[in-house]
mmCIF file of C-alpha atoms in Angstrom:
data_model
loop_
_atom_site.group_PDB
_atom_site.id
_atom_site.type_symbol
_atom_site.label_atom_id
_atom_site.label_comp_id
_atom_site.label_asym_id
_atom_site.label_seq_id
_atom_site.Cartn_x
_atom_site.Cartn_y
_atom_site.Cartn_z
ATOM 1 C CA MET A 150 11.754 -43.568 -2.959
ATOM 2 C CA LYS A 151 13.173 -43.779 0.528
ATOM 3 C CA VAL A 152 13.904 -46.521 3.069
ATOM 4 C CA ILE A 153 13.481 -45.683 6.740
ATOM 5 C CA ILE A 154 14.808 -47.725 9.656
ATOM 6 C CA GLN A 155 11.725 -48.210 11.790
ATOM 7 C CA THR A 156 11.941 -47.414 15.514
ATOM 8 C CA ASN A 157 8.250 -47.961 16.310
ATOM 9 C CA LYS A 158 6.700 -51.357 16.980
ATOM 10 C CA ILE A 159 4.851 -52.001 13.717
ATOM 11 C CA LYS A 160 3.904 -55.387 12.269
ATOM 12 C CA CYS A 161 5.470 -56.479 8.953
ATOM 13 C CA ASP A 162 3.029 -55.959 6.065
ATOM 14 C CA VAL A 163 3.882 -59.223 4.255
ATOM 15 C CA GLY A 164 1.068 -61.818 4.210
ATOM 16 C CA ASN A 165 1.664 -64.453 6.892
ATOM 17 C CA CYS A 166 4.687 -62.775 8.499
ATOM 18 C CA ARG A 167 4.243 -62.076 12.209
ATOM 19 C CA ASN A 168 7.537 -60.272 12.818
ATOM 20 C CA LEU A 169 7.947 -56.626 13.712
ATOM 21 C CA ALA A 170 8.974 -54.305 10.900
ATOM 22 C CA LYS A 171 12.543 -53.034 10.892
ATOM 23 C CA TYR A 172 12.218 -51.011 7.668
ATOM 24 C CA SER A 173 9.604 -48.831 6.004
ATOM 25 C CA VAL A 174 9.672 -48.123 2.271
ATOM 26 C CA ALA A 175 7.838 -45.145 0.770
ATOM 27 C CA PRO A 176 7.908 -42.674 -2.114
ATOM 28 C CA GLU A 177 8.786 -39.083 -1.221
ATOM 29 C CA GLY A 178 5.909 -36.967 0.028
ATOM 30 C CA VAL A 179 3.425 -39.631 1.185
ATOM 31 C CA GLY A 180 1.973 -40.048 4.656
ATOM 32 C CA ALA A 181 3.079 -42.760 7.081
ATOM 33 C CA GLY A 182 -0.130 -44.688 6.362
ATOM 34 C CA GLN A 183 1.133 -45.454 2.856
ATOM 35 C CA TYR A 184 4.517 -46.888 3.914
ATOM 36 C CA ILE A 185 5.297 -50.540 3.238
ATOM 37 C CA ASN A 186 6.651 -51.984 6.487
ATOM 38 C CA LEU A 187 9.065 -54.931 6.259
ATOM 39 C CA CYS A 188 10.898 -57.071 8.804
ATOM 40 C CA GLU A 189 14.572 -58.002 8.312
ATOM 41 C CA GLU A 190 13.771 -61.406 6.781
ATOM 42 C CA CYS A 191 11.171 -60.108 4.306
ATOM 43 C CA MET A 192 13.446 -57.214 3.298
ATOM 44 C CA ARG A 193 16.276 -59.677 2.496
ATOM 45 C CA GLN A 194 13.933 -61.889 0.465
ATOM 46 C CA LEU A 195 12.627 -58.867 -1.448
ATOM 47 C CA TYR A 196 16.202 -57.686 -2.097
ATOM 48 C CA GLY A 197 17.079 -61.090 -3.567
ATOM 49 C CA GLU A 198 14.021 -61.167 -5.814
ATOM 50 C CA ILE A 199 14.603 -57.613 -7.072
ATOM 51 C CA GLY A 200 18.214 -58.506 -7.830
ATOM 52 C CA LEU A 201 17.088 -61.409 -10.018
ATOM 53 C CA LEU A 202 14.885 -59.100 -12.076
ATOM 54 C CA ILE A 203 16.964 -55.936 -12.314
ATOM 55 C CA ALA A 204 20.661 -56.845 -11.951
ATOM 56 C CA PRO A 205 22.588 -56.823 -15.250
ATOM 57 C CA LYS A 206 23.308 -60.271 -16.635
ATOM 58 C CA ARG A 207 26.921 -61.216 -17.344
ATOM 59 C CA LYS A 208 27.635 -62.797 -20.677
ATOM 60 C CA ARG A 209 29.348 -66.173 -20.700
ATOM 61 C CA ASN A 210 32.957 -66.625 -21.690
ATOM 62 C CA LYS A 211 33.429 -67.491 -25.340
ATOM 63 C CA LYS A 212 36.188 -69.618 -26.788
ATOM 64 C CA THR A 213 37.939 -67.664 -29.528
ATOM 65 C CA SER A 214 40.499 -70.304 -30.419
ATOM 66 C CA VAL A 215 41.938 -73.476 -28.980
ATOM 67 C CA GLY A 216 42.624 -72.921 -25.270
ATOM 68 C CA GLU A 217 42.005 -69.144 -25.418
ATOM 69 C CA ILE A 218 38.992 -67.723 -23.556
ATOM 70 C CA LYS A 219 37.599 -64.246 -24.106
ATOM 71 C CA ASN A 220 35.373 -62.594 -21.487
ATOM 72 C CA ASP A 221 32.639 -60.355 -22.928
ATOM 73 C CA LYS A 222 31.955 -57.064 -21.193
ATOM 74 C CA VAL A 223 28.651 -56.466 -19.437
#
């Protein structure tokens, strides 16, 4: 998978978005017609949503005894 900074004037591929694409996302070896073109705003929103699904979750601190807190490793 590769991300390309777009230099051409191409419309963002996201539903109601009317901005120009700044990025194109594509698997290796496909033609330009199969790229997903995203503007800056849509790319940031997508990044946030992917992070919620894929980022490792940190475990909460556990109390081991009175006043002592132990932090679990990820």
